[in-house]
Amino acid sequence: MAEASKIRGSFNSTIIELRHKEAARQLKSDPQVTIRRADKASPYVLIDTKEYLRKLDDILDDTSKFMKITKDPTEALKSKLNKIIVKNNSVSKTVKFDKLTGDYSMGYCYGNIKTHKPGNKLRPIISQIPAPTYGIAKRLCTLLTPYVPSTFLLQSASDFLDILKTSNSKGVIASLNVESQFTNVPVDRTIDLIIQRIYYNDSTPALDMPEAALRELLEWCTEEAPFICPRGNKFRQIDGVAMGSHLEVLLANFFMGSIEEEVSKETEKPDIYCRYIDDIFIKTKNQAEIEQLRHRLQQASGLNFTTENSVNGSMPFLNILVKQTGESFNTEVYVKTTNPGHCLNGRSECPQRYKDSTIRRALTHCSTWKQIYYKNKKSSYLLLKNSPDIKREAMQKSHVSETVCGEDSLFSLAE
């Protein structure tokens, strides 16, 4: 509830009336309702507070990941971090950290609702914004990002499309997924890999700060993540990287990048191997090579990998539907089957870039003009379906009959 109640800027709406704001205040103040963001999506979700707390309790009851504590360790943590900062600043000429001053508090835990998964489970987020480690973790992320092994790492869907455009499609395609990657990353092992790459690798320049200082700061920012839950109980995460930390993606990418470099030296490299966070796209000669690679990655990392095989040479990856056609790949925009076909009104105050993204994605993701035309035609029907007034206007101007733009047609054509 805390995160959903944050004030974001001072934007004054020209559409929202006073009665709307009052209704929102009443809803927000209702103790029986919790307002949370949907996981991996922009909408807000209303959930019964009892159900929300129960699901969060189930997550925090995992004693292998979380440990209950009785005291607030904020001041002690602040003091320890300042000692490390003073030592580092006395030695380093270029990498300085600001000493921690002022008031800090424990982080807080909340859950985003996985509306795209059965049962509407929660993804636990531990916000460290009020904690003394927040600013340090942010600075460490900036310092360490250039050292992340990036041979197989995708930065965006555009990188993936470029790979497909220059690759032969013959073979077997599949995707591997790292189960619960962030919470399962071995923190101590990853810190060792970071230290090794920065201070004991001839191909990378050493960071201008003592090795001991970097190690200690990484340990305190990851292994000491005290937080308070909505019921007021205090916890400390004792395994994995806290979801919500600046270091979560960096450590996950550093660990997986190091494992990939190790495995690629020992096994035959697949025709295509690329990864975006915890999703891996591969193309091999046969199914046996996929299983062999999955087993080797699992063995080297200690993590669990699941496999999704293509169906008739077709499979989704990064919101792109990839199809093997002849000797080349055919791509188009992929929409999940769980997508209900809802969207904002075109006259809403949503930023214009989001409104433009429907057409832009068709242009970047589709291989042919025919697919672009079909995708934008479907999008047009989707927009009409979501706005009865605009739909009526369009039909009057274009004399489109209700038979063509009837609800059944709209539902079948909308994504």
CSV table of C-alpha atoms in Angstrom, one decimal:
chain,number,residue,atom,x,y,z
A,1,MET,CA,0.0,0.0,0.0
A,2,ALA,CA,2.9,2.4,0.8
A,3,GLU,CA,4.3,2.3,-2.7
A,4,ALA,CA,0.9,2.7,-4.4
A,5,SER,CA,0.2,5.8,-2.3
A,6,LYS,CA,3.4,7.7,-3.3
A,7,ILE,CA,2.9,11.1,-5.0
A,8,ARG,CA,4.4,11.1,-8.5
A,9,GLY,CA,5.0,14.6,-9.7
A,10,SER,CA,2.5,17.5,-9.8
A,11,PHE,CA,0.6,16.9,-13.1
A,12,ASN,CA,-2.8,18.6,-13.2
A,13,SER,CA,-5.3,16.6,-15.2
A,14,THR,CA,-7.8,18.4,-17.4
A,15,ILE,CA,-10.1,15.3,-17.6
A,16,ILE,CA,-10.3,14.1,-14.0
A,17,GLU,CA,-13.1,15.9,-12.1
A,18,LEU,CA,-13.3,16.6,-8.4
A,19,ARG,CA,-15.8,13.8,-7.9
A,20,HIS,CA,-13.3,11.4,-9.4
A,21,LYS,CA,-10.6,12.5,-7.0
A,22,GLU,CA,-13.0,12.1,-4.1
A,23,ALA,CA,-14.0,8.6,-5.2
A,24,ALA,CA,-10.3,7.7,-5.4
A,25,ARG,CA,-9.6,9.1,-1.9
A,26,GLN,CA,-12.5,7.0,-0.5
A,27,LEU,CA,-11.2,3.9,-2.2
A,28,LYS,CA,-7.7,4.5,-1.0
A,29,SER,CA,-8.9,5.0,2.6
A,30,ASP,CA,-10.9,1.8,2.6
A,31,PRO,CA,-8.9,-0.7,4.9
A,32,GLN,CA,-10.6,-3.7,3.2
A,33,VAL,CA,-9.0,-2.8,-0.2
A,34,THR,CA,-5.4,-2.7,-1.1
A,35,ILE,CA,-4.3,-0.9,-4.3
A,36,ARG,CA,-1.2,-2.4,-6.0
A,37,ARG,CA,0.5,-2.3,-9.4
A,38,ALA,CA,0.1,-5.2,-11.7
A,39,ASP,CA,3.4,-7.1,-12.2
A,40,LYS,CA,5.1,-6.4,-15.5
A,41,ALA,CA,2.3,-4.1,-16.5
A,42,SER,CA,1.1,-0.5,-15.9
A,43,PRO,CA,-2.5,-0.9,-14.5
A,44,TYR,CA,-3.3,-0.8,-10.8
A,45,VAL,CA,-5.1,-3.7,-9.2
A,46,LEU,CA,-7.6,-3.7,-6.4
A,47,ILE,CA,-7.3,-6.7,-4.1
A,48,ASP,CA,-9.0,-7.7,-0.9
A,49,THR,CA,-6.6,-6.7,1.9
A,50,LYS,CA,-7.0,-10.0,3.8
A,51,GLU,CA,-6.1,-11.9,0.6
A,52,TYR,CA,-3.1,-9.6,-0.1
A,53,LEU,CA,-1.7,-10.0,3.4
A,54,ARG,CA,-2.2,-13.8,3.4
A,55,LYS,CA,-0.3,-14.1,0.1
A,56,LEU,CA,2.5,-11.9,1.4
A,57,ASP,CA,2.7,-13.9,4.6
A,58,ASP,CA,3.1,-17.1,2.6
A,59,ILE,CA,6.1,-15.6,0.8
A,60,LEU,CA,7.7,-14.3,4.0
A,61,ASP,CA,7.2,-17.6,5.8
A,62,ASP,CA,10.0,-19.1,3.7
A,63,THR,CA,12.8,-19.3,6.3
A,64,SER,CA,15.3,-20.2,3.6
A,65,LYS,CA,14.9,-16.7,2.1
A,66,PHE,CA,13.8,-14.5,5.0
A,67,MET,CA,14.6,-14.3,8.7
A,68,LYS,CA,12.5,-12.4,11.4
A,69,ILE,CA,14.4,-9.8,13.4
A,70,THR,CA,13.4,-8.0,16.5
A,71,LYS,CA,15.5,-4.8,16.4
A,72,ASP,CA,15.8,-2.0,13.7
A,73,PRO,CA,19.4,-2.3,12.5
A,74,THR,CA,19.4,0.9,10.5
A,75,GLU,CA,21.7,3.0,12.7
A,76,ALA,CA,24.2,0.2,13.1
A,77,LEU,CA,24.2,-0.4,9.4
A,78,LYS,CA,24.7,3.3,8.7
A,79,SER,CA,27.7,3.4,11.1
A,80,LYS,CA,29.3,0.3,9.4
A,81,LEU,CA,28.8,1.7,6.0
A,82,ASN,CA,30.4,5.1,6.9
A,83,LYS,CA,33.5,3.3,8.3
A,84,ILE,CA,33.9,1.6,4.9
A,85,ILE,CA,33.3,4.8,3.0
A,86,VAL,CA,35.9,6.7,5.1
A,87,LYS,CA,38.5,4.0,4.4
A,88,ASN,CA,37.8,4.0,0.7
A,89,ASN,CA,37.8,7.7,0.3
A,90,SER,CA,41.2,8.0,2.1
A,91,VAL,CA,42.8,5.6,-0.5
A,92,SER,CA,40.9,6.1,-3.8
A,93,LYS,CA,41.7,9.1,-5.9
A,94,THR,CA,38.7,9.0,-8.3
A,95,VAL,CA,36.0,6.8,-6.7
A,96,LYS,CA,34.5,8.6,-3.8
A,97,PHE,CA,31.3,7.9,-1.8
A,98,ASP,CA,29.3,10.5,0.1
A,99,LYS,CA,29.2,9.9,3.8
A,100,LEU,CA,25.8,9.0,5.1
A,101,THR,CA,24.1,11.7,7.0
A,102,GLY,CA,20.6,12.4,8.1
A,103,ASP,CA,17.8,10.0,9.0
A,104,TYR,CA,17.3,6.6,7.4
A,105,SER,CA,14.9,3.8,8.1
A,106,MET,CA,14.3,0.1,7.1
A,107,GLY,CA,13.1,-0.8,3.7
A,108,TYR,CA,9.5,-1.9,3.2
A,109,CYS,CA,8.1,-5.0,1.5
A,110,TYR,CA,5.1,-5.1,-0.8
A,111,GLY,CA,3.8,-7.3,-3.6
A,112,ASN,CA,2.9,-6.7,-7.2
A,113,ILE,CA,0.1,-8.8,-8.5
A,114,LYS,CA,0.9,-11.3,-11.3
A,115,THR,CA,-2.3,-10.8,-13.3
A,116,HIS,CA,-0.8,-12.8,-16.1
A,117,LYS,CA,-0.4,-15.9,-14.0
A,118,PRO,CA,-3.1,-18.3,-12.6
A,119,GLY,CA,-4.1,-17.5,-9.0
A,120,ASN,CA,-2.9,-13.9,-9.1
A,121,LYS,CA,0.2,-14.6,-7.1
A,122,LEU,CA,2.4,-11.8,-5.8
A,123,ARG,CA,5.9,-10.8,-6.8
A,124,PRO,CA,7.6,-9.6,-3.6
A,125,ILE,CA,9.4,-6.2,-3.9
A,126,ILE,CA,11.7,-5.0,-1.1
A,127,SER,CA,12.0,-1.2,-1.6
A,128,GLN,CA,15.3,0.1,-0.2
A,129,ILE,CA,14.6,3.8,-0.9
A,130,PRO,CA,14.6,4.9,2.8
A,131,ALA,CA,17.5,2.6,3.7
A,132,PRO,CA,21.2,3.7,4.0
A,133,THR,CA,22.2,1.2,1.4
A,134,TYR,CA,20.0,2.7,-1.4
A,135,GLY,CA,22.3,5.4,-2.6
A,136,ILE,CA,25.4,3.2,-2.3
A,137,ALA,CA,23.8,0.4,-4.3
A,138,LYS,CA,22.9,2.9,-7.0
A,139,ARG,CA,26.4,4.1,-7.2
A,140,LEU,CA,27.9,0.6,-7.2
A,141,CYS,CA,25.5,-0.3,-10.1
A,142,THR,CA,26.9,2.6,-12.2
A,143,LEU,CA,30.5,1.6,-11.4
A,144,LEU,CA,30.1,-2.1,-12.1
A,145,THR,CA,27.9,-2.1,-15.2
A,146,PRO,CA,30.8,-1.7,-17.6
A,147,TYR,CA,32.3,-4.9,-16.2
A,148,VAL,CA,29.2,-7.1,-16.8
A,149,PRO,CA,30.0,-10.0,-19.2
A,150,SER,CA,27.8,-9.1,-22.2
A,151,THR,CA,28.8,-11.5,-25.0
A,152,PHE,CA,25.3,-13.1,-25.0
A,153,LEU,CA,23.3,-10.3,-23.4
A,154,LEU,CA,20.5,-8.6,-25.3
A,155,GLN,CA,19.8,-4.9,-24.4
A,156,SER,CA,16.5,-4.7,-26.3
A,157,ALA,CA,14.2,-6.4,-28.7
A,158,SER,CA,16.0,-4.6,-31.5
A,159,ASP,CA,19.2,-6.5,-30.7
A,160,PHE,CA,17.2,-9.8,-31.0
A,161,LEU,CA,15.7,-8.8,-34.3
A,162,ASP,CA,19.1,-7.9,-35.7
A,163,ILE,CA,20.4,-11.4,-34.8
A,164,LEU,CA,17.4,-13.1,-36.5
A,165,LYS,CA,17.8,-11.0,-39.7
A,166,THR,CA,21.4,-12.2,-40.2
A,167,SER,CA,20.8,-15.9,-39.2
A,168,ASN,CA,19.7,-19.0,-41.1
A,169,SER,CA,16.5,-20.4,-39.6
A,170,LYS,CA,17.2,-24.1,-40.3
A,171,GLY,CA,17.5,-26.1,-37.1
A,172,VAL,CA,15.5,-26.4,-33.8
A,173,ILE,CA,14.5,-23.3,-31.8
A,174,ALA,CA,13.6,-23.2,-28.2
A,175,SER,CA,13.8,-20.9,-25.1
A,176,LEU,CA,15.2,-21.6,-21.7
A,177,ASN,CA,14.1,-19.8,-18.6
A,178,VAL,CA,15.9,-19.4,-15.3
A,179,GLU,CA,13.5,-20.1,-12.5
A,180,SER,CA,13.2,-17.3,-9.9
A,181,GLN,CA,16.6,-15.9,-11.0
A,182,PHE,CA,16.8,-12.9,-8.8
A,183,THR,CA,16.0,-14.6,-5.5
A,184,ASN,CA,18.2,-17.6,-6.4
A,185,VAL,CA,21.3,-15.8,-7.5
A,186,PRO,CA,24.2,-17.0,-5.2
A,187,VAL,CA,25.3,-13.7,-3.8
A,188,ASP,CA,28.7,-14.7,-2.3
A,189,ARG,CA,29.7,-16.6,-5.5
A,190,THR,CA,28.6,-13.6,-7.6
A,191,ILE,CA,30.6,-11.2,-5.5
A,192,ASP,CA,33.6,-13.4,-5.9
A,193,LEU,CA,33.1,-13.4,-9.7
A,194,ILE,CA,32.9,-9.5,-9.7
A,195,ILE,CA,36.1,-9.2,-7.7
A,196,GLN,CA,37.9,-11.7,-10.0
A,197,ARG,CA,36.9,-9.8,-13.1
A,198,ILE,CA,37.7,-6.4,-11.8
A,199,TYR,CA,41.0,-7.0,-10.0
A,200,TYR,CA,42.4,-10.2,-11.5
A,201,ASN,CA,41.6,-10.0,-15.2
A,202,ASP,CA,44.1,-8.6,-17.6
A,203,SER,CA,41.4,-7.7,-20.1
A,204,THR,CA,39.6,-5.3,-17.8
A,205,PRO,CA,41.0,-2.2,-16.0
A,206,ALA,CA,41.0,-2.4,-12.3
A,207,LEU,CA,38.5,-0.1,-10.4
A,208,ASP,CA,40.2,2.7,-8.4
A,209,MET,CA,39.0,1.5,-5.0
A,210,PRO,CA,40.3,-1.1,-2.6
A,211,GLU,CA,39.2,-4.6,-3.2
A,212,ALA,CA,38.2,-5.0,0.4
A,213,ALA,CA,36.0,-1.9,0.3
A,214,LEU,CA,34.2,-3.0,-2.8
A,215,ARG,CA,33.6,-6.5,-1.4
A,216,GLU,CA,32.3,-5.1,1.9
A,217,LEU,CA,30.0,-2.6,0.3
A,218,LEU,CA,28.5,-5.3,-2.0
A,219,GLU,CA,28.0,-7.6,0.9
A,220,TRP,CA,26.3,-5.0,3.1
A,221,CYS,CA,24.1,-3.8,0.2
A,222,THR,CA,22.9,-7.3,-0.7
A,223,GLU,CA,23.1,-9.6,2.3
A,224,GLU,CA,21.9,-7.0,4.8
A,225,ALA,CA,18.5,-6.0,3.5
A,226,PRO,CA,16.3,-5.3,6.5
A,227,PHE,CA,12.7,-4.4,5.8
A,228,ILE,CA,9.3,-4.1,7.4
A,229,CYS,CA,6.2,-5.8,6.1
A,230,PRO,CA,2.6,-4.4,6.0
A,231,ARG,CA,1.8,-6.1,9.3
A,232,GLY,CA,4.7,-4.3,11.0
A,233,ASN,CA,7.0,-7.3,11.4
A,234,LYS,CA,10.7,-6.8,10.7
A,235,PHE,CA,12.6,-9.2,8.4
A,236,ARG,CA,16.0,-9.6,6.8
A,237,GLN,CA,16.5,-11.3,3.4
A,238,ILE,CA,19.2,-13.9,3.9
A,239,ASP,CA,19.4,-15.4,0.4
A,240,GLY,CA,19.3,-14.1,-3.1
A,241,VAL,CA,19.2,-10.5,-4.2
A,242,ALA,CA,16.3,-8.4,-3.0
A,243,MET,CA,13.8,-7.5,-5.6
A,244,GLY,CA,13.7,-3.7,-5.6
A,245,SER,CA,17.5,-3.3,-5.1
A,246,HIS,CA,19.5,-1.4,-7.7
A,247,LEU,CA,21.9,-4.4,-7.8
A,248,GLU,CA,19.3,-7.1,-8.6
A,249,VAL,CA,19.6,-7.0,-12.4
A,250,LEU,CA,23.4,-6.3,-12.3
A,251,LEU,CA,24.2,-9.3,-10.1
A,252,ALA,CA,21.8,-11.5,-12.1
A,253,ASN,CA,23.4,-10.5,-15.4
A,254,PHE,CA,27.0,-10.7,-13.9
A,255,PHE,CA,26.4,-14.2,-12.6
A,256,MET,CA,24.7,-15.5,-15.8
A,257,GLY,CA,27.2,-13.8,-18.1
A,258,SER,CA,30.1,-15.5,-16.2
A,259,ILE,CA,28.4,-18.9,-16.3
A,260,GLU,CA,27.7,-18.5,-20.1
A,261,GLU,CA,31.4,-17.7,-20.7
A,262,GLU,CA,32.4,-20.8,-18.7
A,263,VAL,CA,30.0,-23.1,-20.5
A,264,SER,CA,30.8,-21.7,-24.0
A,265,LYS,CA,34.5,-22.7,-23.5
A,266,GLU,CA,33.6,-26.3,-22.7
A,267,THR,CA,30.7,-27.0,-25.1
A,268,GLU,CA,29.9,-26.4,-28.8
A,269,LYS,CA,28.3,-23.1,-29.2
A,270,PRO,CA,24.7,-23.2,-30.5
A,271,ASP,CA,23.9,-21.5,-33.9
A,272,ILE,CA,22.1,-18.9,-31.9
A,273,TYR,CA,22.4,-18.2,-28.1
A,274,CYS,CA,21.2,-14.9,-26.6
A,275,ARG,CA,19.7,-13.9,-23.3
A,276,TYR,CA,17.5,-11.1,-22.0
A,277,ILE,CA,17.7,-11.1,-18.1
A,278,ASP,CA,16.3,-14.7,-17.4
A,279,ASP,CA,15.0,-15.6,-20.8
A,280,ILE,CA,17.3,-17.4,-23.3
A,281,PHE,CA,16.7,-18.0,-27.0
A,282,ILE,CA,18.6,-20.8,-28.7
A,283,LYS,CA,18.8,-22.5,-32.1
A,284,THR,CA,20.6,-25.8,-32.3
A,285,LYS,CA,20.9,-28.7,-34.8
A,286,ASN,CA,18.6,-30.9,-32.8
A,287,GLN,CA,16.6,-31.4,-29.6
A,288,ALA,CA,19.4,-33.4,-27.9
A,289,GLU,CA,21.7,-30.3,-28.1
A,290,ILE,CA,19.1,-28.2,-26.4
A,291,GLU,CA,18.8,-30.7,-23.5
A,292,GLN,CA,22.6,-31.0,-23.3
A,293,LEU,CA,23.0,-27.2,-23.1
A,294,ARG,CA,20.2,-26.9,-20.4
A,295,HIS,CA,21.9,-29.6,-18.3
A,296,ARG,CA,25.3,-28.0,-18.6
A,297,LEU,CA,24.0,-24.5,-17.6
A,298,GLN,CA,22.1,-26.0,-14.7
A,299,GLN,CA,25.2,-27.9,-13.6
A,300,ALA,CA,27.5,-24.9,-13.8
A,301,SER,CA,25.1,-22.4,-12.1
A,302,GLY,CA,23.3,-24.5,-9.6
A,303,LEU,CA,20.1,-22.9,-10.8
A,304,ASN,CA,17.1,-24.6,-12.4
A,305,PHE,CA,16.3,-24.0,-16.1
A,306,THR,CA,13.0,-24.8,-17.8
A,307,THR,CA,12.6,-25.4,-21.6
A,308,GLU,CA,9.9,-24.2,-23.9
A,309,ASN,CA,10.0,-25.9,-27.3
A,310,SER,CA,8.7,-24.3,-30.5
A,311,VAL,CA,5.4,-25.5,-32.0
A,312,ASN,CA,5.6,-26.1,-35.7
A,313,GLY,CA,8.7,-23.9,-35.9
A,314,SER,CA,7.0,-21.0,-34.1
A,315,MET,CA,7.5,-19.6,-30.7
A,316,PRO,CA,7.3,-16.2,-28.8
A,317,PHE,CA,10.3,-14.4,-27.4
A,318,LEU,CA,10.4,-10.8,-26.1
A,319,ASN,CA,6.9,-10.0,-27.4
A,320,ILE,CA,8.0,-11.2,-30.8
A,321,LEU,CA,6.5,-14.2,-32.5
A,322,VAL,CA,9.4,-16.0,-34.3
A,323,LYS,CA,8.6,-18.3,-37.2
A,324,GLN,CA,11.0,-20.5,-39.2
A,325,THR,CA,10.1,-20.1,-42.8
A,326,GLY,CA,12.5,-21.7,-45.4
A,327,GLU,CA,16.0,-20.5,-44.6
A,328,SER,CA,15.0,-17.2,-42.9
A,329,PHE,CA,13.1,-16.1,-39.8
A,330,ASN,CA,9.7,-14.4,-40.1
A,331,THR,CA,8.7,-12.2,-37.2
A,332,GLU,CA,5.6,-10.3,-36.0
A,333,VAL,CA,4.2,-8.8,-32.9
A,334,TYR,CA,3.2,-11.4,-30.3
A,335,VAL,CA,0.2,-10.9,-28.0
A,336,LYS,CA,-0.4,-13.3,-25.1
A,337,THR,CA,-3.6,-15.3,-25.2
A,338,THR,CA,-4.5,-13.9,-21.8
A,339,ASN,CA,-4.6,-10.3,-23.3
A,340,PRO,CA,-8.3,-9.3,-22.8
A,341,GLY,CA,-8.1,-6.7,-25.6
A,342,HIS,CA,-8.5,-3.6,-23.4
A,343,CYS,CA,-6.8,-0.3,-23.9
A,344,LEU,CA,-7.0,3.4,-22.9
A,345,ASN,CA,-9.2,5.8,-24.8
A,346,GLY,CA,-7.3,7.7,-27.4
A,347,ARG,CA,-8.4,11.0,-25.8
A,348,SER,CA,-6.9,10.0,-22.4
A,349,GLU,CA,-3.9,11.8,-20.9
A,350,CYS,CA,-1.6,8.9,-21.4
A,351,PRO,CA,1.7,10.1,-22.9
A,352,GLN,CA,1.7,10.2,-26.6
A,353,ARG,CA,4.6,7.8,-26.9
A,354,TYR,CA,2.5,5.0,-25.5
A,355,LYS,CA,-0.3,5.7,-28.0
A,356,ASP,CA,2.2,5.7,-30.8
A,357,SER,CA,3.8,2.4,-29.7
A,358,THR,CA,1.1,0.2,-31.3
A,359,ILE,CA,2.0,1.4,-34.8
A,360,ARG,CA,5.7,1.6,-34.0
A,361,ARG,CA,5.9,-2.0,-32.8
A,362,ALA,CA,4.2,-3.2,-36.0
A,363,LEU,CA,6.9,-1.4,-38.0
A,364,THR,CA,9.8,-2.8,-36.0
A,365,HIS,CA,8.6,-6.3,-35.2
A,366,CYS,CA,6.9,-7.4,-38.4
A,367,SER,CA,8.9,-8.9,-41.3
A,368,THR,CA,6.6,-7.9,-44.2
A,369,TRP,CA,4.4,-5.0,-45.2
A,370,LYS,CA,1.4,-7.4,-45.3
A,371,GLN,CA,2.0,-8.3,-41.6
A,372,ILE,CA,2.3,-4.6,-40.7
A,373,TYR,CA,-1.0,-3.8,-42.5
A,374,TYR,CA,-2.8,-6.7,-40.8
A,375,LYS,CA,-1.4,-5.8,-37.4
A,376,ASN,CA,-2.5,-2.1,-37.7
A,377,LYS,CA,-5.9,-3.2,-39.0
A,378,LYS,CA,-6.3,-5.4,-35.9
A,379,SER,CA,-5.2,-2.5,-33.8
A,380,SER,CA,-7.8,-0.2,-35.4
A,381,TYR,CA,-10.6,-2.7,-34.6
A,382,LEU,CA,-9.2,-3.0,-31.0
A,383,LEU,CA,-9.3,0.8,-30.6
A,384,LEU,CA,-12.9,1.0,-32.0
A,385,LYS,CA,-14.0,-1.8,-29.7
A,386,ASN,CA,-12.7,0.1,-26.7
A,387,SER,CA,-14.4,3.4,-27.6
A,388,PRO,CA,-18.1,3.1,-28.6
A,389,ASP,CA,-18.3,6.9,-29.4
A,390,ILE,CA,-15.4,6.7,-31.8
A,391,LYS,CA,-16.7,3.5,-33.2
A,392,ARG,CA,-20.1,5.1,-34.0
A,393,GLU,CA,-18.3,8.1,-35.5
A,394,ALA,CA,-16.1,5.9,-37.7
A,395,MET,CA,-19.1,3.9,-38.9
A,396,GLN,CA,-21.0,7.0,-39.8
A,397,LYS,CA,-18.1,8.5,-41.8
A,398,SER,CA,-17.1,5.3,-43.6
A,399,HIS,CA,-20.6,3.8,-43.8
A,400,VAL,CA,-19.2,0.6,-42.4
A,401,SER,CA,-22.1,-1.7,-41.5
A,402,GLU,CA,-22.7,-3.2,-38.1
A,403,THR,CA,-22.3,-6.6,-39.7
A,404,VAL,CA,-18.7,-5.9,-40.5
A,405,CYS,CA,-17.9,-4.1,-37.2
A,406,GLY,CA,-20.2,-6.1,-35.0
A,407,GLU,CA,-19.1,-7.2,-31.6
A,408,ASP,CA,-18.3,-10.7,-32.7
A,409,SER,CA,-16.0,-9.5,-35.5
A,410,LEU,CA,-14.3,-7.0,-33.2
A,411,PHE,CA,-13.6,-9.7,-30.6
A,412,SER,CA,-12.2,-12.1,-33.2
A,413,LEU,CA,-10.0,-9.4,-34.7
A,414,ALA,CA,-8.9,-7.7,-31.5
A,415,GLU,CA,-5.8,-9.1,-29.8
